[in-house]
C-alpha positions as a printed NumPy array, in Angstrom:
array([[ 40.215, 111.36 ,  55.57 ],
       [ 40.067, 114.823,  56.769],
       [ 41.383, 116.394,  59.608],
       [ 41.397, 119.704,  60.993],
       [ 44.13 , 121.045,  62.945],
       [ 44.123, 123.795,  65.487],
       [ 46.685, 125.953,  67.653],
       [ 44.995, 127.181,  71.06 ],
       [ 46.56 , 129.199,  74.455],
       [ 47.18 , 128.47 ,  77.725],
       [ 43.159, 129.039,  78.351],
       [ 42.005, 127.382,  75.502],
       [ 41.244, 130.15 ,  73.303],
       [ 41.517, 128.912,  69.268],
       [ 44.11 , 130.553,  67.863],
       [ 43.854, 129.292,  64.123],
       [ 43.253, 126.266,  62.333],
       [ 44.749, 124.553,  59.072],
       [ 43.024, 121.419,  57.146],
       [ 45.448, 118.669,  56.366],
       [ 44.258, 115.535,  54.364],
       [ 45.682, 112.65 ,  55.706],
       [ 45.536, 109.265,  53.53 ],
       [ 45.505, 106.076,  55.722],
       [ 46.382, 102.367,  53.966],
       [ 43.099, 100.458,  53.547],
       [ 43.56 ,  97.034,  54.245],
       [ 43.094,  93.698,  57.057],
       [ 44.768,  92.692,  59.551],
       [ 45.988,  89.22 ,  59.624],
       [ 43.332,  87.915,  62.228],
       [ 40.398,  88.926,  59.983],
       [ 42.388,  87.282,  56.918],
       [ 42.816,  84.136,  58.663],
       [ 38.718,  84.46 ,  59.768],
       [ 37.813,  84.727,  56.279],
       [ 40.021,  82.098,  55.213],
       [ 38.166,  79.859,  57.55 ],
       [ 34.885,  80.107,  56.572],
       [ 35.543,  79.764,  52.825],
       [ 36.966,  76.41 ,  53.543],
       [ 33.887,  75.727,  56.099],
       [ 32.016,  76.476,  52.917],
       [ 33.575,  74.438,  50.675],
       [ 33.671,  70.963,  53.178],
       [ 29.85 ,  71.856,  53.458],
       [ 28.79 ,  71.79 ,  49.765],
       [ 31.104,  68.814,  48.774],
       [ 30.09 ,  66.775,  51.787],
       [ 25.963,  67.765,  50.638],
       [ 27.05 ,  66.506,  46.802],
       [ 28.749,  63.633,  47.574],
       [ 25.022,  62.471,  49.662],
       [ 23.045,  63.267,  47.481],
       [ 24.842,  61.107,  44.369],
       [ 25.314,  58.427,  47.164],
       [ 21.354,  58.06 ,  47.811],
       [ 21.188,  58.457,  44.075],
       [ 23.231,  54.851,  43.506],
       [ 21.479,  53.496,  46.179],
       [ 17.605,  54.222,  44.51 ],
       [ 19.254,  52.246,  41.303],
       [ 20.917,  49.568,  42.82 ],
       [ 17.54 ,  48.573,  44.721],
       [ 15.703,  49.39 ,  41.653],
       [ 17.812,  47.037,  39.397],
       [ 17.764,  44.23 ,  42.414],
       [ 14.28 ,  44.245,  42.249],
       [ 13.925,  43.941,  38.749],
       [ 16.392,  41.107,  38.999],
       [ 14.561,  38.983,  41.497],
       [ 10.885,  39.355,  39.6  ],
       [ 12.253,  39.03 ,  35.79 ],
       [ 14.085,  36.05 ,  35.032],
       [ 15.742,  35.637,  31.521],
       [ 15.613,  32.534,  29.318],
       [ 17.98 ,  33.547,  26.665],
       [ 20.641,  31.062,  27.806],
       [ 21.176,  28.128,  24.737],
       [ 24.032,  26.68 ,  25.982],
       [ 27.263,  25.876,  24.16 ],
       [ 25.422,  24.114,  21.182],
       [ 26.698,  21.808,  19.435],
       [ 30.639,  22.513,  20.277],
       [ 29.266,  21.639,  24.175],
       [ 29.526,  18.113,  24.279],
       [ 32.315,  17.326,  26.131],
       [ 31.127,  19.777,  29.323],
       [ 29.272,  17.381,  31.509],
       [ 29.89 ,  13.488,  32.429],
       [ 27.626,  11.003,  30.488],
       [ 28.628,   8.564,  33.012],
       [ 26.418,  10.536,  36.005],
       [ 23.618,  10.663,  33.629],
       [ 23.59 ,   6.629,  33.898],
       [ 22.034,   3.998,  36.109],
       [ 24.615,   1.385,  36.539],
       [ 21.424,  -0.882,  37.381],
       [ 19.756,  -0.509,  34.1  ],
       [ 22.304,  -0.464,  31.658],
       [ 23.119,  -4.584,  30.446],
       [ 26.617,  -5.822,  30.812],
       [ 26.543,  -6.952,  26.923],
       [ 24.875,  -3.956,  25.307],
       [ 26.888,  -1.443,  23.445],
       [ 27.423,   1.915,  23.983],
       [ 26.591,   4.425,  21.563],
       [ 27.449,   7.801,  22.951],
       [ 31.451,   7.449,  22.572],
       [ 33.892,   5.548,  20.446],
       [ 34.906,   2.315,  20.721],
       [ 38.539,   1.546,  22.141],
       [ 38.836,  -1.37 ,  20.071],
       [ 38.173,  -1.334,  16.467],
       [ 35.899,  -4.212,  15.573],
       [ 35.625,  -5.54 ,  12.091],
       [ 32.454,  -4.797,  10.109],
       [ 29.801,  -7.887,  10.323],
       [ 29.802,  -9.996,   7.452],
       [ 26.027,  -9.768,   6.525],
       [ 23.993, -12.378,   5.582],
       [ 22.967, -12.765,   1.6  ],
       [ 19.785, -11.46 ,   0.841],
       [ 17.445, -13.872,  -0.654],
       [ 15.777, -12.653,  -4.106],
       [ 11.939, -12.945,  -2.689],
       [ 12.404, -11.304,   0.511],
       [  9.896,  -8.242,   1.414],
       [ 11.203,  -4.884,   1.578],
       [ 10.119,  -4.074,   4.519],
       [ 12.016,  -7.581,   6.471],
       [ 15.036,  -6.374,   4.674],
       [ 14.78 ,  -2.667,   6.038],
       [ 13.923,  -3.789,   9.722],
       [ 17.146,  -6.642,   9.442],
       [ 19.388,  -3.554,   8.043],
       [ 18.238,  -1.469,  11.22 ],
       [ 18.954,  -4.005,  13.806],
       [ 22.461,  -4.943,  12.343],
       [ 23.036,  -0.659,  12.02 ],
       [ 21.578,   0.056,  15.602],
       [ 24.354,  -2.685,  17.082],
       [ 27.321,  -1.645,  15.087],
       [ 29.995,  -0.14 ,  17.065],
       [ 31.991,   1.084,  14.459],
       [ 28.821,   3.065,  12.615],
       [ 28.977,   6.93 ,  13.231],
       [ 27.021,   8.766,  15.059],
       [ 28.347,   7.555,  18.367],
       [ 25.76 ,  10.004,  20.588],
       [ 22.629,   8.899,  18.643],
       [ 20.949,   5.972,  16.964],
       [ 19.943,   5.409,  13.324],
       [ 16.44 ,   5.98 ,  12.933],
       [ 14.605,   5.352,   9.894],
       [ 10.458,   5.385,   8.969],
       [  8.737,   2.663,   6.866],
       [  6.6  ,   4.465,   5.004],
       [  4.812,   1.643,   2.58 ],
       [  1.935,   1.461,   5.119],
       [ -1.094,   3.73 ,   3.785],
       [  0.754,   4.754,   0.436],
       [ -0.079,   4.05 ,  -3.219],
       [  2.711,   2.149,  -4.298],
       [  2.529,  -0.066,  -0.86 ],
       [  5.188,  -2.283,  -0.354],
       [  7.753,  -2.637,  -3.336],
       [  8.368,  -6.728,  -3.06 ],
       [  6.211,  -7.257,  -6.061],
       [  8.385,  -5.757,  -8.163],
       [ 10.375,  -8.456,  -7.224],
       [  8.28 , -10.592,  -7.518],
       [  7.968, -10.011, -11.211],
       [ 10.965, -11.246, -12.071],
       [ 10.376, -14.768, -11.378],
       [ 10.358, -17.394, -14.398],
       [  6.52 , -18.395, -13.6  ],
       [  4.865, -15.078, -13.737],
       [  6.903, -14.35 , -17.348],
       [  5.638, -16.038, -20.003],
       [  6.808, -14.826, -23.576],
       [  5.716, -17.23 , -25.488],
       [  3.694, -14.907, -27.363],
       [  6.812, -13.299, -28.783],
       [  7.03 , -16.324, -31.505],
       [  3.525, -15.325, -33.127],
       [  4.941, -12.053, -34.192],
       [  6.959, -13.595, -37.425],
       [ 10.734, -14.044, -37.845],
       [ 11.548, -10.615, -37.147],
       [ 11.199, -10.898, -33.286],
       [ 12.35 , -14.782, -33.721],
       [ 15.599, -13.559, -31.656],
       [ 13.476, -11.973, -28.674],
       [ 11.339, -15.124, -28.421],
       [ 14.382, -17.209, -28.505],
       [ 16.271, -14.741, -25.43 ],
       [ 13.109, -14.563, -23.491],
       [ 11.218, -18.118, -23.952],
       [ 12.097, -21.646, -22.593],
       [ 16.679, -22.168, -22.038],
       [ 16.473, -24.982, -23.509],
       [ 15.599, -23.594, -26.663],
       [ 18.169, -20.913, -26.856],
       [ 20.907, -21.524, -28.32 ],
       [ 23.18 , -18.31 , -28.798],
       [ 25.815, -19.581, -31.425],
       [ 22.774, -19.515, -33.437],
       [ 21.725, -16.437, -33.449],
       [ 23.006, -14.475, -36.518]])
């Protein structure tokens, strides 16, 4: 800053002049600090307020967007505990008290009481296969102390409609009046032994035999 300095009279007149250069401190006063200050921080609440709405209506789009999705699209990929889940629900609610017979044994849990194992009954040698697979069922299916307790023993008969049928006449074979070996003595002395084992017991006589 420049600034020309003059000496005048009583009247006025200019006398003479010198130039003096005169270097003022540039800076702000403390009001228009302060005012600054102020709007900066005006500023500042203004664009974090504006961000913080904008990634608030952004979570809100999603959050409808996955709730709708939700409600329309159901997922069947739930198997349950498998096998290691059978002690999560009670049998007993599953049960009619009405239906279920005061005598008849339960199946899906283990006895208290261990019972001994039926004595069965002999079988006889000319019984059919199939009688003796149905009696072995019903004796199985009513045996409290048989394994699996949840489920029953099923089995298939499968001689109906097959080529070998039903395997009683192999049985059947074996009895005394269907055999008849009496043939074995025409074949000479070297098969005298074999019609001796296999022909009438009266004839055989093993101290004989040599």
């Amino acid at each position: 800053m420049t600034i020309r300095v003059c000496r005048c009279d009583s009247d006025g007149t200019i006398l003479s002049c010198n130039v003096e250069a005169i270097f003022l401190p540039v800076g702000l006063s403390t009001g228009a600090l302060i005012a600054i200050l102020l709007c900066i921080v005006i500023l500042l609440v203004i664009v974090v307020l504006y961000v913080a709405l904008r990634r608030q209506k952004k979570k809100d789009t999603l959050m409808t967007s996955k709730e709708d999705i939700r409600d329309n699209v159901i997922h069947y990929d739930d198997e349950g505990g498998g096998e290691e889940d059978t002690q999560a629900f009670d049998i007993g609610a599953l049960r009619n008290p009405k239906v279920i017979e005061d005598n008849k044994i339960r199946r899906d849990i283990k006895p208290d009481s261990l019972c001994l194992p039926r004595q069965r009954p002999p079988v006889e040698d000319n019984t059919d296969i199939r009688d003796f697979i149905n009696q072995r069922l019903q004796e199985n299916d009513v045996d409290p102390t048989a394994p699996p307790y949840d489920s029953l023993a099923t089995y298939a008969y499968e001689g109906n409609g097959s080529v070998a049928d039903s395997l009683s006449s192999i049985d059947s074979l074996t009895t005394e009046a269907d055999q008849d070996y009496d043939y074995l003595t025409d074949w000479g002395p070297r098969f005298k032994v074999l019609a001796d084992m296999f022909g009438e017991e009266e004839n055989y006589n093993p101290d004989k035999v040599t």
